[in-house]
């Protein structure tokens, strides 16, 4: 099953309440100047796609309290969301060293290891984290990466009966894609988007719609994701690729320019834009 930063954003994503919840957290965080307030501010900024501001808030927070496991973990989470795996691993290693019994540090490090393609090490982190609702998601994705997507899906079915949530439907959709069940995956993603329309879920929905031949609804889902994380290049890049697949080259280039504007030093984006021009 395809690995990538999607594992992380599926695990955390935007909480119930979506963008409004993180925007409210942003307002609360701006009112305080202590390390805890700055940590919360950094995480809110990160979830809203405002990476440079998040980095500044985390730096100030850790300068005030360098022994905060949460501070290192949330900055590691932000690095993962931005695709900076090496920096994420260093921060998460430090978080776990400071608080080895704290489940979230272990879970985030497990996710980081999954994005690096190391399911064996990720499983050890999961065992150390203990049973949590989020651990169920990571465990299912772990099975998918091992090539046992059906086993992961079977583990999720009773969870979905007990508590049908957006992330659970979205993870089952990933596993169904691994099994070649595109219609089932699209059905799960449609349910996930109804329950919890986070940016990541909407982008996964857009991908499944595009694979199914529904490119206009796919573009609409990408646009909804872009509205949730306006400073992130990812939804714009997705829209550019959808337009390109349909041979709408001027529209594809326009979306690609918007993506590059949001991260002008990203080598992968610049390379992709060059291929578009060719």
Coordinates of C-alpha atoms in Angstrom, one line a residue:
X1 CA 0.0 0.0 0.0
X2 CA 1.3 3.5 -0.8
X3 CA 3.2 5.1 2.0
X4 CA 3.3 8.8 2.7
X5 CA 2.4 11.7 4.9
X6 CA -1.3 10.8 4.5
X7 CA -0.9 8.4 7.4
X8 CA -0.2 11.3 9.7
X9 CA -3.0 13.6 8.5
X10 CA -5.5 10.7 8.7
X11 CA -4.5 10.1 12.3
X12 CA -4.9 13.7 13.4
X13 CA -6.4 15.7 10.6
X14 CA -8.8 18.5 11.6
X15 CA -10.8 17.6 14.7
X16 CA -14.6 17.5 14.9
X17 CA -15.6 21.0 14.2
X18 CA -13.0 21.2 11.4
X19 CA -11.3 24.4 10.6
X20 CA -13.4 26.3 13.1
X21 CA -12.0 24.3 16.0
X22 CA -8.4 25.0 15.1
X23 CA -9.2 28.7 14.4
X24 CA -10.7 28.9 17.9
X25 CA -7.5 27.3 19.3
X26 CA -5.5 29.8 17.4
X27 CA -7.3 32.7 19.1
X28 CA -6.8 31.2 22.5
X29 CA -3.1 30.5 21.8
X30 CA -2.4 34.1 20.8
X31 CA -3.5 35.4 24.2
X32 CA -0.7 33.7 26.1
X33 CA 3.1 34.1 26.0
X34 CA 4.1 31.1 28.1
X35 CA 5.5 27.9 26.7
X36 CA 2.2 26.0 26.9
X37 CA 0.3 28.7 25.0
X38 CA 3.0 28.9 22.4
X39 CA 2.9 25.1 21.9
X40 CA -0.9 25.3 21.3
X41 CA -0.5 28.2 19.0
X42 CA 2.2 26.3 17.0
X43 CA 0.0 23.3 16.6
X44 CA -3.0 25.3 15.5
X45 CA -1.0 27.1 13.0
X46 CA 0.5 23.8 11.7
X47 CA -3.0 22.2 11.4
X48 CA -4.2 25.3 9.4
X49 CA -1.3 25.0 7.0
X50 CA 0.6 28.0 8.2
X51 CA 4.0 26.4 8.4
X52 CA 6.4 29.3 8.9
X53 CA 4.3 30.9 11.6
X54 CA 4.0 27.5 13.3
X55 CA 7.8 27.1 13.2
X56 CA 8.3 30.4 14.9
X57 CA 5.8 29.6 17.7
X58 CA 7.4 26.2 18.3
X59 CA 10.9 27.8 18.5
X60 CA 9.8 30.3 21.1
X61 CA 8.0 27.6 23.1
X62 CA 11.0 25.3 23.1
X63 CA 13.3 28.2 24.0
X64 CA 11.2 28.7 27.2
X65 CA 10.8 25.0 28.0
X66 CA 13.2 22.6 26.2
X67 CA 12.2 19.7 28.4
X68 CA 8.6 19.6 27.2
X69 CA 7.8 16.3 25.4
X70 CA 4.7 17.9 24.0
X71 CA 6.7 20.8 22.5
X72 CA 9.0 18.4 20.6
X73 CA 6.2 16.0 19.6
X74 CA 4.0 18.7 18.2
X75 CA 6.9 20.3 16.3
X76 CA 7.7 16.8 15.0
X77 CA 4.1 16.4 13.9
X78 CA 4.4 19.8 12.0
X79 CA 7.5 18.6 10.3
X80 CA 5.7 15.4 9.2
X81 CA 2.8 17.4 7.8
X82 CA 5.3 19.4 5.8
X83 CA 7.1 16.2 4.5
X84 CA 10.3 16.8 6.5
X85 CA 10.8 13.3 7.8
X86 CA 14.3 13.6 9.2
X87 CA 13.6 16.6 11.3
X88 CA 10.3 15.0 12.4
X89 CA 12.2 11.9 13.5
X90 CA 14.7 13.9 15.5
X91 CA 12.0 15.8 17.3
X92 CA 9.9 12.7 18.0
X93 CA 12.9 10.8 19.3
X94 CA 13.5 13.5 21.8
X95 CA 9.8 13.6 22.8
X96 CA 9.8 9.9 23.5
X97 CA 13.1 10.1 25.4
X98 CA 11.6 12.9 27.7
X99 CA 8.3 11.1 28.2
X100 CA 8.6 7.4 27.3
X101 CA 5.1 6.5 28.8
X102 CA 3.2 9.3 26.9
X103 CA 1.1 7.6 24.2
X104 CA 1.0 10.4 21.7
X105 CA 4.8 10.7 21.4
X106 CA 4.9 6.9 20.7
X107 CA 2.0 7.1 18.2
X108 CA 3.5 9.9 16.2
X109 CA 6.9 8.2 16.1
X110 CA 5.1 5.0 14.8
X111 CA 3.5 7.1 12.1
X112 CA 6.9 8.6 11.2
X113 CA 8.3 5.1 11.0
X114 CA 5.5 4.0 8.7
X115 CA 6.2 6.9 6.4
X116 CA 9.8 5.7 6.3
X117 CA 8.6 2.2 5.3
X118 CA 9.6 0.5 8.6
X119 CA 6.6 -1.4 9.8
X120 CA 8.6 -3.6 12.3
X121 CA 9.9 -0.5 14.2
X122 CA 6.4 1.1 14.0
X123 CA 4.9 -2.0 15.6
X124 CA 7.2 -1.7 18.6
X125 CA 6.1 1.9 19.1
X126 CA 2.5 0.9 18.9
X127 CA 3.0 -1.7 21.6
X128 CA 4.7 0.9 23.8
X129 CA 1.9 3.4 23.2
X130 CA -0.8 1.0 24.5
X131 CA -4.5 0.8 23.5
X132 CA -6.0 4.1 22.3
X133 CA -8.6 4.9 19.6
X134 CA -5.8 6.4 17.5
X135 CA -3.7 3.3 17.8
X136 CA -6.4 1.3 16.0
X137 CA -5.9 3.5 13.0
X138 CA -2.2 3.2 13.0
X139 CA -2.4 -0.6 13.5
X140 CA -4.7 -1.0 10.5
X141 CA -2.4 1.1 8.3
X142 CA 0.5 -1.0 9.5
X143 CA -1.2 -4.2 8.2
X144 CA -1.8 -2.4 4.9
X145 CA 1.9 -1.6 4.5
X146 CA 2.8 -5.2 5.3
X147 CA 0.6 -6.4 2.5
X148 CA -2.1 -7.6 4.8
X149 CA -4.8 -5.0 3.8
X150 CA -7.6 -7.5 4.4
X151 CA -6.5 -8.2 8.0
X152 CA -6.4 -4.4 8.6
X153 CA -9.8 -4.0 7.1
X154 CA -11.2 -6.9 9.2
X155 CA -9.9 -5.2 12.4
X156 CA -11.7 -1.9 11.5
X157 CA -15.1 -3.3 10.7
X158 CA -16.1 -3.8 14.4
X159 CA -14.7 -0.5 15.3
X160 CA -16.8 1.2 12.6
X161 CA -19.9 -0.6 13.9
X162 CA -19.2 0.7 17.4
X163 CA -18.2 4.3 16.5
X164 CA -18.5 5.3 12.9
X165 CA -16.1 8.2 12.5
X166 CA -14.6 10.0 9.5
X167 CA -11.0 8.8 10.1
X168 CA -12.1 5.2 10.5
X169 CA -14.0 5.2 7.2
X170 CA -11.0 7.0 5.6
X171 CA -8.5 4.4 6.8
X172 CA -10.8 1.5 5.7
X173 CA -11.0 3.3 2.3
X174 CA -7.2 3.2 2.0
X175 CA -7.2 -0.5 2.8
X176 CA -9.9 -1.1 0.3
X177 CA -7.8 0.6 -2.3
X178 CA -5.0 -1.7 -1.4
X179 CA -7.4 -4.6 -2.1
X180 CA -8.4 -3.1 -5.5
X181 CA -11.9 -2.2 -4.3
X182 CA -12.2 1.3 -5.8
X183 CA -16.0 1.5 -5.5
X184 CA -15.9 0.4 -1.9
X185 CA -13.1 2.9 -1.1
X186 CA -15.1 5.7 -2.8
X187 CA -18.2 4.8 -0.7
X188 CA -16.2 4.9 2.5
X189 CA -14.6 8.3 1.6
X190 CA -17.9 9.8 0.8
X191 CA -19.1 8.8 4.3
X192 CA -15.9 10.1 5.8
X193 CA -16.3 13.4 4.1
X194 CA -19.9 13.7 5.4
X195 CA -18.9 13.0 9.0
X196 CA -15.6 14.8 9.2
X197 CA -14.6 16.9 6.1
X198 CA -10.9 17.4 7.0
X199 CA -8.5 18.6 4.3
X200 CA -6.9 15.2 4.2
X201 CA -10.2 13.3 3.9
X202 CA -11.4 15.6 1.1
X203 CA -8.1 15.1 -0.8
X204 CA -8.5 11.3 -0.5
X205 CA -12.1 11.7 -1.7
X206 CA -10.9 13.8 -4.7
X207 CA -8.3 11.1 -5.6
X208 CA -10.9 8.3 -5.5
X209 CA -13.4 10.4 -7.5
X210 CA -10.7 11.1 -10.1
X211 CA -9.7 7.5 -10.4
X212 CA -13.4 6.7 -10.9
X213 CA -13.7 9.1 -13.8
X214 CA -15.5 11.9 -11.9
X215 CA -13.0 14.6 -12.5
X216 CA -15.3 17.6 -11.9
X217 CA -16.5 16.4 -8.4
X218 CA -12.8 15.6 -7.7
X219 CA -11.9 19.2 -8.4
X220 CA -14.7 20.4 -6.1
X221 CA -13.3 18.2 -3.3
X222 CA -9.8 19.6 -3.9
X223 CA -11.2 23.1 -3.8
X224 CA -12.9 22.4 -0.4
X225 CA -9.6 21.1 0.9
X226 CA -7.7 24.2 -0.3
X227 CA -10.2 26.4 1.5
X228 CA -9.4 24.5 4.8
X229 CA -5.7 24.8 4.5
X230 CA -5.2 27.8 2.2
X231 CA -1.4 28.1 2.9
X232 CA -0.7 24.5 1.9
X233 CA 0.4 23.6 -1.6
X234 CA -0.9 20.1 -1.5
X235 CA -4.6 20.7 -2.6
X236 CA -3.4 23.0 -5.4
X237 CA -0.9 20.4 -6.6
X238 CA -3.7 17.8 -6.6
X239 CA -6.0 20.0 -8.6
X240 CA -3.1 20.7 -11.0
X241 CA -2.6 17.0 -11.5
X242 CA -6.4 16.4 -12.1
X243 CA -6.5 19.1 -14.7
X244 CA -3.4 17.8 -16.4
X245 CA -4.9 14.3 -16.6
X246 CA -7.8 15.8 -18.5
X247 CA -5.4 17.7 -20.8
X248 CA -6.6 21.1 -19.5
X249 CA -3.0 22.4 -19.5
X250 CA -3.6 26.1 -18.9
X251 CA -5.7 25.3 -15.9
X252 CA -3.2 22.8 -14.7
X253 CA -0.4 25.3 -14.9
X254 CA -2.4 28.0 -13.1
X255 CA -3.0 25.6 -10.1
X256 CA 0.7 24.6 -10.2
X257 CA 1.7 28.3 -9.9
X258 CA -0.5 28.6 -6.9
X259 CA 1.1 25.6 -5.3
X260 CA 4.6 26.9 -6.0
X261 CA 3.7 30.3 -4.5
X262 CA 2.9 28.6 -1.2
X263 CA 6.3 26.8 -1.1
X264 CA 8.7 28.4 -3.6
X265 CA 11.7 26.5 -2.3
X266 CA 10.2 23.0 -2.7
X267 CA 12.4 21.1 -5.2
X268 CA 9.7 18.5 -6.0
X269 CA 7.1 21.2 -6.8
X270 CA 9.6 23.1 -9.0
X271 CA 10.5 19.8 -10.8
X272 CA 6.8 19.1 -11.3
X273 CA 6.2 22.5 -12.7
X274 CA 9.1 22.1 -15.1
X275 CA 7.5 18.8 -16.4
X276 CA 4.2 20.6 -16.9
X277 CA 5.9 23.2 -19.0
X278 CA 7.6 20.6 -21.1

